[in-house]
mmCIF file of C-alpha atoms and ligand atoms in Angstrom:
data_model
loop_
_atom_site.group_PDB
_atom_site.id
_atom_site.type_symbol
_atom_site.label_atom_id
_atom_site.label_comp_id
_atom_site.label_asym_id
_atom_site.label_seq_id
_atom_site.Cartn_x
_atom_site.Cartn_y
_atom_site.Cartn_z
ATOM 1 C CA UNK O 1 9.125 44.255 1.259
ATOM 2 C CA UNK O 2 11.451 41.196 1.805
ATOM 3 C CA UNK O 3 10.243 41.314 5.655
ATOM 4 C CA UNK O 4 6.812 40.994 4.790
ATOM 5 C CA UNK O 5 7.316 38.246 2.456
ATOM 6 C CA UNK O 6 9.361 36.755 4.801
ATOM 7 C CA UNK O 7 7.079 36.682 7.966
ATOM 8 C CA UNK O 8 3.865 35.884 5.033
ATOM 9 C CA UNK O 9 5.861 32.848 4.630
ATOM 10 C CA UNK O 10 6.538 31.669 8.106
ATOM 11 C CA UNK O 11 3.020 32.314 9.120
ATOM 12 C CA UNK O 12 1.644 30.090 6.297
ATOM 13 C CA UNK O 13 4.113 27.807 7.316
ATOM 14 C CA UNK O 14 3.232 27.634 10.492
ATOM 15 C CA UNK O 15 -0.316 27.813 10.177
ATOM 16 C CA UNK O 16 -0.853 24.902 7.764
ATOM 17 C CA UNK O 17 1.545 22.617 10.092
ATOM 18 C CA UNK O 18 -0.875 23.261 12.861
ATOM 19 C CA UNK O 19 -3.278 22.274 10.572
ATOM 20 C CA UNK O 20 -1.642 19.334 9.772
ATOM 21 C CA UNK O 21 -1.161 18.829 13.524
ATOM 22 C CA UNK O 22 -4.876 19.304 14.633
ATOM 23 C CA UNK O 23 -6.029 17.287 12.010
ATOM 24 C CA UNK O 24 -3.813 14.133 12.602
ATOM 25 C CA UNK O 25 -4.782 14.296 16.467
ATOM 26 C CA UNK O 26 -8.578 14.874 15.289
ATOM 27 C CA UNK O 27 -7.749 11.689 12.554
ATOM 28 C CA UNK O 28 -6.142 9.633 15.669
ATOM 29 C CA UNK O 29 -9.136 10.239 18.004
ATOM 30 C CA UNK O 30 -12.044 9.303 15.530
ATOM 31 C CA UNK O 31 -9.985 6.277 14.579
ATOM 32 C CA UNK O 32 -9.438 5.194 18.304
ATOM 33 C CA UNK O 33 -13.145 5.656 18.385
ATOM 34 C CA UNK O 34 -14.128 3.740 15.052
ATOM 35 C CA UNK O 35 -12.029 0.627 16.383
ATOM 36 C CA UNK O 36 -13.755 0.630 19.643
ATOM 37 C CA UNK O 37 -17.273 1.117 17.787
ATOM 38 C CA UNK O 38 -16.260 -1.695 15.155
ATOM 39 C CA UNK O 39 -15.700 -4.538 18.431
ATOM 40 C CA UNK O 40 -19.157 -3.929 19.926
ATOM 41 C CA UNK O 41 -21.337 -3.605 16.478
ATOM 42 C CA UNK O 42 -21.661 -6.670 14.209
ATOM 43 C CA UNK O 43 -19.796 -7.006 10.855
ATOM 44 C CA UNK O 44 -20.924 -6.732 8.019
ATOM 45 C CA UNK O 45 -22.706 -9.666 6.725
ATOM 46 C CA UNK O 46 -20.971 -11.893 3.816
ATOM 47 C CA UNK O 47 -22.005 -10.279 0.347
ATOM 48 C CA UNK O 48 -23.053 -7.041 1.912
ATOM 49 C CA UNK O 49 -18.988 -5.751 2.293
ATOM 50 C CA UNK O 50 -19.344 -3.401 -0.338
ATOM 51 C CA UNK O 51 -22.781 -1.158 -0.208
ATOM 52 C CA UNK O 52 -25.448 -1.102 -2.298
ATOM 53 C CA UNK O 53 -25.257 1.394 -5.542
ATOM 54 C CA UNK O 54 -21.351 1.251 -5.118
ATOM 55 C CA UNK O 55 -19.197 -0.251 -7.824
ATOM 56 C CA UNK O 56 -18.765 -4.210 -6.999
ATOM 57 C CA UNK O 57 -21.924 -4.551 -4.865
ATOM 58 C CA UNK O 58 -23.552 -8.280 -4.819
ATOM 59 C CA UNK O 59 -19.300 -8.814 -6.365
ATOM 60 C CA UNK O 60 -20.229 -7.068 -9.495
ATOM 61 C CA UNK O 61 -17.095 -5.642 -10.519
ATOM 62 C CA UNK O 62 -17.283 -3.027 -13.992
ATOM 63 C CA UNK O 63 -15.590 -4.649 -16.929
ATOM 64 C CA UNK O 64 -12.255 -5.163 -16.179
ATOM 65 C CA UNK O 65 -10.088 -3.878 -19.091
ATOM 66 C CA UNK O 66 -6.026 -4.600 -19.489
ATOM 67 C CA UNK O 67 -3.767 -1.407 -18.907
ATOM 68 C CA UNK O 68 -3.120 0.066 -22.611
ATOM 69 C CA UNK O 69 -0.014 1.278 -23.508
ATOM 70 C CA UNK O 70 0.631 4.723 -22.137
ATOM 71 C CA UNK O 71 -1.637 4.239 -19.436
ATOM 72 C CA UNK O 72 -0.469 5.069 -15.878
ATOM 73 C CA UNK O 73 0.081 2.038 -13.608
ATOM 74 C CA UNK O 74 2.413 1.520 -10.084
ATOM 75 C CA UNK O 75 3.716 -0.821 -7.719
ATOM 76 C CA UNK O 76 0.354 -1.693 -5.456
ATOM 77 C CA UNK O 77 -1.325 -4.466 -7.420
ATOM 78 C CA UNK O 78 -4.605 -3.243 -5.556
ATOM 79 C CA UNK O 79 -4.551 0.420 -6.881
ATOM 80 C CA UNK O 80 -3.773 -0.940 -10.377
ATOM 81 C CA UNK O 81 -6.884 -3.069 -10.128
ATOM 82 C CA UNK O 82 -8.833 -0.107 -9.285
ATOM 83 C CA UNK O 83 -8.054 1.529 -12.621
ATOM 84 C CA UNK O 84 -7.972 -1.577 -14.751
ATOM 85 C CA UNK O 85 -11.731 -1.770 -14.222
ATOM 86 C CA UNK O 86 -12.319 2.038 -14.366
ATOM 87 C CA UNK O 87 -13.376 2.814 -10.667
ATOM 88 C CA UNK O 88 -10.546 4.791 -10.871
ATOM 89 C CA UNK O 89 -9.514 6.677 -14.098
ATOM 90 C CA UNK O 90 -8.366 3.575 -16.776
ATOM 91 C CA UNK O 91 -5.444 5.655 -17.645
ATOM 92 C CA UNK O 92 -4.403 6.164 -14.103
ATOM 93 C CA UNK O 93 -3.740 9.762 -14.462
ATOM 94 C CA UNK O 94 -5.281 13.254 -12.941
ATOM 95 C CA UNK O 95 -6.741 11.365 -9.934
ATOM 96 C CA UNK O 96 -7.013 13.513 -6.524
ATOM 97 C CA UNK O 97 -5.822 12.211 -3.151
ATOM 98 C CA UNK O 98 -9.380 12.509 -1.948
ATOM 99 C CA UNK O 99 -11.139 10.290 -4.577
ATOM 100 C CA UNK O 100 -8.312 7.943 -4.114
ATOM 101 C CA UNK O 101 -9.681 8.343 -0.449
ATOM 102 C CA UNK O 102 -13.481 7.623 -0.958
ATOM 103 C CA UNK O 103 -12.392 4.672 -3.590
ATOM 104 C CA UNK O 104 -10.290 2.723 -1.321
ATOM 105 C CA UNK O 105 -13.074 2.790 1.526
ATOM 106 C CA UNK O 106 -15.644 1.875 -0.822
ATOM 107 C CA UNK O 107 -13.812 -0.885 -2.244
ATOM 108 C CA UNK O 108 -11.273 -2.262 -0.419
ATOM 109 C CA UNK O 109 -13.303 -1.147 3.024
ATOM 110 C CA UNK O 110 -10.559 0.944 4.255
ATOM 111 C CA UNK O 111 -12.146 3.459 7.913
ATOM 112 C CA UNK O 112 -12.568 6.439 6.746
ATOM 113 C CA UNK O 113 -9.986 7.503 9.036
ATOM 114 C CA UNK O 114 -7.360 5.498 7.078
ATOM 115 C CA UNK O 115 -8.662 7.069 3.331
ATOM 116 C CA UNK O 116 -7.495 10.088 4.864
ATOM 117 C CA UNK O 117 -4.589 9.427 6.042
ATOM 118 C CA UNK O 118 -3.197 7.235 3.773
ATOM 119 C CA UNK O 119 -3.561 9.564 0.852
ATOM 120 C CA UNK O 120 -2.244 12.635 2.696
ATOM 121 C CA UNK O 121 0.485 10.283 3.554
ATOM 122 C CA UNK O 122 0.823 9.794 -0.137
ATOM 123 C CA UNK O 123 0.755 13.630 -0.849
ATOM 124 C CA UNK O 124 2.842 15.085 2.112
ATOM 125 C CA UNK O 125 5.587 12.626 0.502
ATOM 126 C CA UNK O 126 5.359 13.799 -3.019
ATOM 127 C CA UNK O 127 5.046 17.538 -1.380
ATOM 128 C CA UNK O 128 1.754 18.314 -3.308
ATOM 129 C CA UNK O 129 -1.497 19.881 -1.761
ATOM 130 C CA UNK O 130 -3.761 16.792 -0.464
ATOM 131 C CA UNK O 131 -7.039 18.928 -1.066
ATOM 132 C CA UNK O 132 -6.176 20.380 -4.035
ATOM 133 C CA UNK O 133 -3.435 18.346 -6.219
ATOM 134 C CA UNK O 134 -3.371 15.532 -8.143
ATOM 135 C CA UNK O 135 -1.257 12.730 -9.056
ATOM 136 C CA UNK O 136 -0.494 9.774 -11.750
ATOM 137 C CA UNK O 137 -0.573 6.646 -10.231
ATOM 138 C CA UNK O 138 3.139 6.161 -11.300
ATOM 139 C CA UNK O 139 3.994 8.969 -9.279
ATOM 140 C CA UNK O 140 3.532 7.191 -5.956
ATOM 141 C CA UNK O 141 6.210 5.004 -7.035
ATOM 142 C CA UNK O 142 8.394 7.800 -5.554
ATOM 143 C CA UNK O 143 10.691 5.346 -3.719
ATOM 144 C CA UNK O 144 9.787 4.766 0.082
ATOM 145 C CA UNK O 145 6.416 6.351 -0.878
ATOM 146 C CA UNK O 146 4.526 2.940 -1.812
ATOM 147 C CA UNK O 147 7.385 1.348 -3.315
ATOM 148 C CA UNK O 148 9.878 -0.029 -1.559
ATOM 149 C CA UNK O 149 12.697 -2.141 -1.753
ATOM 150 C CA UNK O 150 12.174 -6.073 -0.638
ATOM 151 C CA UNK O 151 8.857 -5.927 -1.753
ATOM 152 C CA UNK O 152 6.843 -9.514 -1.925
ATOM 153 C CA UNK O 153 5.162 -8.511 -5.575
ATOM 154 C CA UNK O 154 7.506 -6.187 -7.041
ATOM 155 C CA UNK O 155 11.570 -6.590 -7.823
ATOM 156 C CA UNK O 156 13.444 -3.866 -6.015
ATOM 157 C CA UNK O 157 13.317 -0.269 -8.578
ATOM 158 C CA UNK O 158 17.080 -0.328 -8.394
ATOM 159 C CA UNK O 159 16.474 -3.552 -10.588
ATOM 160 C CA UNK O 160 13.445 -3.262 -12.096
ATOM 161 C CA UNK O 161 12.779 0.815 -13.069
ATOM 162 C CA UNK O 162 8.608 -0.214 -14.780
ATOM 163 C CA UNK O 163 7.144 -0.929 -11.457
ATOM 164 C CA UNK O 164 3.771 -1.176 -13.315
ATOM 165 C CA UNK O 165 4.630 -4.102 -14.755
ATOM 166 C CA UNK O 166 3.525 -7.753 -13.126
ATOM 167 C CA UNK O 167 6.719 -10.121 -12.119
ATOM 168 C CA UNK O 168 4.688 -13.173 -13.488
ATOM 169 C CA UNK O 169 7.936 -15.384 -11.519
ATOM 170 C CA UNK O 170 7.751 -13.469 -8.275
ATOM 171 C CA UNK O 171 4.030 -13.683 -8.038
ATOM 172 C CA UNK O 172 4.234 -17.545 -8.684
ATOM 173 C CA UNK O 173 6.487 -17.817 -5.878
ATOM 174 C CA UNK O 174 4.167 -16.016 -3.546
ATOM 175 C CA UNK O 175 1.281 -18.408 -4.933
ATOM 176 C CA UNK O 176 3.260 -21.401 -4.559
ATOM 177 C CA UNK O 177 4.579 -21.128 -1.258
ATOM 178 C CA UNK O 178 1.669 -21.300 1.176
ATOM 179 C CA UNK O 179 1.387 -23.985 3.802
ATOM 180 C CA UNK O 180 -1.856 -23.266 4.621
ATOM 181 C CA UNK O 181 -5.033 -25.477 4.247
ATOM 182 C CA UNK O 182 -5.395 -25.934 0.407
ATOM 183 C CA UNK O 183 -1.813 -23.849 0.128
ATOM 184 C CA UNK O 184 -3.710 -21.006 1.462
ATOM 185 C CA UNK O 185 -0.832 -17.775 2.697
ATOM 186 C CA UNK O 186 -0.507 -17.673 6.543
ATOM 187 C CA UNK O 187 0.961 -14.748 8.054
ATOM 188 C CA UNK O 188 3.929 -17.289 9.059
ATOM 189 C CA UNK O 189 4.160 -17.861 5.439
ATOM 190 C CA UNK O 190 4.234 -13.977 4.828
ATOM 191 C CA UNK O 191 6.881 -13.364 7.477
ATOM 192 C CA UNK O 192 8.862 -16.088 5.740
ATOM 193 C CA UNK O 193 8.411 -14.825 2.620
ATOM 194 C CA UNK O 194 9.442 -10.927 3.338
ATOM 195 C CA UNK O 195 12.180 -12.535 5.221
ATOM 196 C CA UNK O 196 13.728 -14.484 1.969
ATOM 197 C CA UNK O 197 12.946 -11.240 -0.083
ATOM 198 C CA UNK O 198 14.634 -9.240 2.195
ATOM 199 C CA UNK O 199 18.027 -11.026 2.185
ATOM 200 C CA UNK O 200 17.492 -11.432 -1.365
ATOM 201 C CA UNK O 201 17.169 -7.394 -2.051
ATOM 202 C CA UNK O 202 20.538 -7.248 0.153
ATOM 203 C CA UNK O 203 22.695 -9.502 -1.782
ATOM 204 C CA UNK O 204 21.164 -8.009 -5.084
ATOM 205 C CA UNK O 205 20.676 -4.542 -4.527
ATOM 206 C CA UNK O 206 23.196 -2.201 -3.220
ATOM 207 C CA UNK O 207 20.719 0.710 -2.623
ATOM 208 C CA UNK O 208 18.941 -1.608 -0.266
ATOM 209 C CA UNK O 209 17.137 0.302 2.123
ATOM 210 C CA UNK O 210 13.763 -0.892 4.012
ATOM 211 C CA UNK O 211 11.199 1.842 5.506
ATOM 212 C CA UNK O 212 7.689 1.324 4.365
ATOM 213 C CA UNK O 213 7.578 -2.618 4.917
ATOM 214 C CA UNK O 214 4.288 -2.145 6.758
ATOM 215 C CA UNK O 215 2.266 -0.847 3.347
ATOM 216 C CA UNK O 216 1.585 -4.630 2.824
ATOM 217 C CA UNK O 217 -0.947 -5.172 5.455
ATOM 218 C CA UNK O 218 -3.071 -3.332 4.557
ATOM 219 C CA UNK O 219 -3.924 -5.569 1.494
ATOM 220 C CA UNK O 220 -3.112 -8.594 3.969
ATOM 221 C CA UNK O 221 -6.200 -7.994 5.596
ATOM 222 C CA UNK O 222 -8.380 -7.422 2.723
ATOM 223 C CA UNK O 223 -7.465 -9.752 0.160
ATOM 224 C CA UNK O 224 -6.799 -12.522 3.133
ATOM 225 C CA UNK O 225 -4.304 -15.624 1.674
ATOM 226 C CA UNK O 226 -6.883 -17.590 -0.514
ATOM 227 C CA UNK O 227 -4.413 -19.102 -3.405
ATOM 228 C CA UNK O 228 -7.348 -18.559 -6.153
ATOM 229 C CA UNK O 229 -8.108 -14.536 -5.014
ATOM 230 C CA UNK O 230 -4.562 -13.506 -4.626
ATOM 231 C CA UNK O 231 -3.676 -15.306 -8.356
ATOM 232 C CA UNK O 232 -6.411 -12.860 -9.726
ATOM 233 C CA UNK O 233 -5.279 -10.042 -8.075
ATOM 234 C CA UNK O 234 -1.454 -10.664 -7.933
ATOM 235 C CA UNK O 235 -1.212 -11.970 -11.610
ATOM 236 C CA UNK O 236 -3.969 -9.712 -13.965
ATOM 237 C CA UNK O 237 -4.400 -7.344 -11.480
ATOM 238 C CA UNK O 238 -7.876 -7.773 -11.266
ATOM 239 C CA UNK O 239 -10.933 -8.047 -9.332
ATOM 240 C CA UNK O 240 -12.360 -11.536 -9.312
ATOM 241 C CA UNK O 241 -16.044 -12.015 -10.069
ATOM 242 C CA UNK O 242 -18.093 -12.245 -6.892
ATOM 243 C CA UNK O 243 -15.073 -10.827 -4.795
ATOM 244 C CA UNK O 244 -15.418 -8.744 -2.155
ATOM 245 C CA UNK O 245 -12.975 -7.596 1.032
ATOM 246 C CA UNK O 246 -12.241 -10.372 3.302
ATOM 247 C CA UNK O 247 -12.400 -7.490 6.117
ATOM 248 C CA UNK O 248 -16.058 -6.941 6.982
ATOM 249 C CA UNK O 249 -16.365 -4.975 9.947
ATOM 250 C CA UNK O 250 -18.544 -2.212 9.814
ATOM 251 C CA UNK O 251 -16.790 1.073 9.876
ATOM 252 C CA UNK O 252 -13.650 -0.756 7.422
ATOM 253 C CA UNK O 253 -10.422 -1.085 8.678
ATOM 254 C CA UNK O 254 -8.721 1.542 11.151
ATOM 255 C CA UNK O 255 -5.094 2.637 11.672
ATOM 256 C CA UNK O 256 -5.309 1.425 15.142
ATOM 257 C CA UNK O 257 -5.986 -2.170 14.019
ATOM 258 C CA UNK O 258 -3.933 -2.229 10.649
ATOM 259 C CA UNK O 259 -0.867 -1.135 12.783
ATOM 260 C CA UNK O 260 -1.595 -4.151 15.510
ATOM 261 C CA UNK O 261 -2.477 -6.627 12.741
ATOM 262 C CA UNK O 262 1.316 -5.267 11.193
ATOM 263 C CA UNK O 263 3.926 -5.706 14.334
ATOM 264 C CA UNK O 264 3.136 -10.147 14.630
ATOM 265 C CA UNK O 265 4.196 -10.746 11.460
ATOM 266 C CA UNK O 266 7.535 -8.139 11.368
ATOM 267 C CA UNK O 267 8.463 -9.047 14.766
ATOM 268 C CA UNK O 268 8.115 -12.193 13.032
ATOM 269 C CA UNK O 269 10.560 -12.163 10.679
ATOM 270 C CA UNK O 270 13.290 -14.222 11.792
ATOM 271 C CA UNK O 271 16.089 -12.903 8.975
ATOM 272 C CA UNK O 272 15.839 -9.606 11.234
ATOM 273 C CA UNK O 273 17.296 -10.720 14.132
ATOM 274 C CA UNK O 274 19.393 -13.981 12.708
ATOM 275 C CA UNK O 275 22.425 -12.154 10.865
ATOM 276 C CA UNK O 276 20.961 -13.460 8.075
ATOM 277 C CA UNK O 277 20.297 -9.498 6.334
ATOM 278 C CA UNK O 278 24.012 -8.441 7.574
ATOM 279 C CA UNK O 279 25.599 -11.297 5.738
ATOM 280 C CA UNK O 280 23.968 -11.070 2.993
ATOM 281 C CA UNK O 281 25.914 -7.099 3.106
ATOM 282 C CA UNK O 282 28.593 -8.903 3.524
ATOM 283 C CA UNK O 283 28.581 -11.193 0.813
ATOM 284 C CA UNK O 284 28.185 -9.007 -1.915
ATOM 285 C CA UNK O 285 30.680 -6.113 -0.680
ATOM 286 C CA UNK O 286 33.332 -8.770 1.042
ATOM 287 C CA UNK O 287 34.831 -8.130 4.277
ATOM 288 C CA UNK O 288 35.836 -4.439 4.131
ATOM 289 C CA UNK O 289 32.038 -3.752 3.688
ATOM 290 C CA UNK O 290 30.364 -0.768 1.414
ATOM 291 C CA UNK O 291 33.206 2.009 1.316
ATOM 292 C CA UNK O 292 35.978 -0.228 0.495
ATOM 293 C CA UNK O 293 33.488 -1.813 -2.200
ATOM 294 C CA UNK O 294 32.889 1.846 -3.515
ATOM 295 C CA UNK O 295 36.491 2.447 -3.442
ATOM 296 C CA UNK O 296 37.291 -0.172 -5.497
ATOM 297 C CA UNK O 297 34.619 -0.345 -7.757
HETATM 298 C C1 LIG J 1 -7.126 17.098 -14.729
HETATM 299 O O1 LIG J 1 -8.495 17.261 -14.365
HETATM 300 C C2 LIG J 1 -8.885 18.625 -14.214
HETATM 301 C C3 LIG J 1 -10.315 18.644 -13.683
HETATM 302 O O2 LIG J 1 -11.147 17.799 -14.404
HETATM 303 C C4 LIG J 1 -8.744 19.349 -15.519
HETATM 304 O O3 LIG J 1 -9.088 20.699 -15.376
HETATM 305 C C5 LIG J 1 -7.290 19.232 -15.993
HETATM 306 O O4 LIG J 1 -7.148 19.808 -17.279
HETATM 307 C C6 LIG J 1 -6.855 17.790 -16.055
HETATM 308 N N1 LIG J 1 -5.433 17.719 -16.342
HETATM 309 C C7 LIG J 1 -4.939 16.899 -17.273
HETATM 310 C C8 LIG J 1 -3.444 16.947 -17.451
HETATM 311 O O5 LIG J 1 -5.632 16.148 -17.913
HETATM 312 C C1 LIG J 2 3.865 1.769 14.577
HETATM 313 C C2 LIG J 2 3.250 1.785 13.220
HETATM 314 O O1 LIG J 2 3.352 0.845 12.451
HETATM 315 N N1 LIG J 2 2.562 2.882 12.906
HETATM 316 C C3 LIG J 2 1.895 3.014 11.630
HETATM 317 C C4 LIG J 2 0.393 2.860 11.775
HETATM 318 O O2 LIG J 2 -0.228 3.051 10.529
HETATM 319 C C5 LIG J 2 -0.026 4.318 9.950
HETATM 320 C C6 LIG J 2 -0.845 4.419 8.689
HETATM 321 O O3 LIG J 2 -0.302 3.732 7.619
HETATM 322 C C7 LIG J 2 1.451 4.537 9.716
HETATM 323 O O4 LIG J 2 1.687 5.808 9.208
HETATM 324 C C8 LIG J 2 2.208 4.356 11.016
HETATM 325 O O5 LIG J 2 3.597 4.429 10.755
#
């Protein structure tokens, strides 16, 4: 009895991770492919981003209503949007990783490559069923699963547990401190910026830890750094009228380009490599460093 339910087990096991396995490698070629196709086709021609019959064609966006209390919100500024003006559920609850999926291509013009990969991401992490299961947008504030420490428009959850709510003062700094034409954000700016957060989280935080910078991008390339856009988005978590992705080439944006659009601007960030991070340790736990800090504390 226990044997059977034994080797039942493993052989699920093992079946569904070379599922998992096939289908990343499938995922990986028709994303390869998608990039290459994207480079010899045209983009998509300004105010045609989103298609027609889709939520936010022509930069029509449904009526953009306030999260109500109880409603389910998280740490991405751009997923909150979705549900603030309904194209996902308004309360943010019982969505399914595959309509978050479809809703981030349409919108946000994501490959389709990505809005499967990104969401299984999501759902491998919170160890649910990606065809299946479904989540509250809360729960992908899981730490290291979209939130993460250092973040540019969140505090760090070790300070701040409501990740739903806006930082009004940390989105003004990232509004303020552009140097681009008309104090538009540069990816120098953003390096900067993640940088200064990052020794900031150090001295402040002493659960610091830093895997999921990259999640960022993603929006980076969408939303672009216009000052006006990103005070919408950042600060009411909204959709602006006439708005649509900065990112128009045709099949949306792939995992092949996100991730080389991602490695300039970390390799960028100068606090990495300066000492800057370590002392920051260092100032907050003194010279014997974390255990004697635990010790004594
Ligand atoms: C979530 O949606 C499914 C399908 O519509 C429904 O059967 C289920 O009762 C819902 N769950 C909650 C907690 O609302
Ligand atoms: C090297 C690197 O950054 N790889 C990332 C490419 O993008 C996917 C999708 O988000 C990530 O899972 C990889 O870690």
């Amino acid at each position: 009895m226990a044997i059977t339910i034994i080797a039942k087990r493993l052989w699920q096991g093992l079946t569904s991770s070379i599922f998992d396995g096939l289908m990343l490698v499938g995922l990986l070629a028709w994303d390869v492919l998608l990039t290459l196709y994207n480079h010899v086709v045209p983009n998509r021609s300004v105010g045609r981003v989103v298609k027609k019959g889709l939520p936010g064609f022509g930069g029509k966006w449904p009526e953009y209503i306030p999260p109500r209390e109880g409603d389910s919100r998280c740490s991405c500024p751009a997923l909150n949007a979705l549900a603030n003006h309904g194209i996902l559920p308004h309360d943010g609850r019982n969505i399914t990783f595959t309509e978050l999926g479809r809703v981030i291509q349409e919108v946000y013009n994501f490959a389709p490559t990505f809005g499967v990969i990104g969401p299984k991401q999501a759902a491998n992490f919170l160890g649910r069923d990606y065809w299946t299961d479904r989540f509250d947008l809360r729960d992908l504030d899981a730490h290291n699963c979209i939130e993460h420490d250092a973040s540019v428009t969140r505090p760090d959850a070790y300070l701040e547990k409501d990740q739903g709510k806006i930082p009004q003062a940390l989105v003004e700094e990232v509004l303020t401190c552009g140097t681009g034409p008309g104090g538009k954000l540069t990816e120098a700016d953003l390096s900067r910026l993640m940088g200064k957060r990052r020794v900031e989280a150090k001295r402040a935080n002493p659960e610091y830890s830093l895997s999921t910078f990259h999640k960022l991008f993603g929006s980076w390339k969408i939303f672009g750094g216009d000052i006006a856009d990103l005070r919408v988005v950042l600060g009411e978590e909204r959709l602006p009228e006439g708005w649509e992705p900065r990112f128009r080439r045709r099949m949306g944006l792939t995992i092949l380009e996100f991730n080389f659009t991602v490695l300039p601007v970390e390799l960028s960030v100068k606090e990495e490599t300066d000492g800057s991070i370590a002392a920051a340790g260092r100032e907050r736990y003194g010279d014997g460093g974390e255990v004697q800090s635990r010790k004594n504390g």
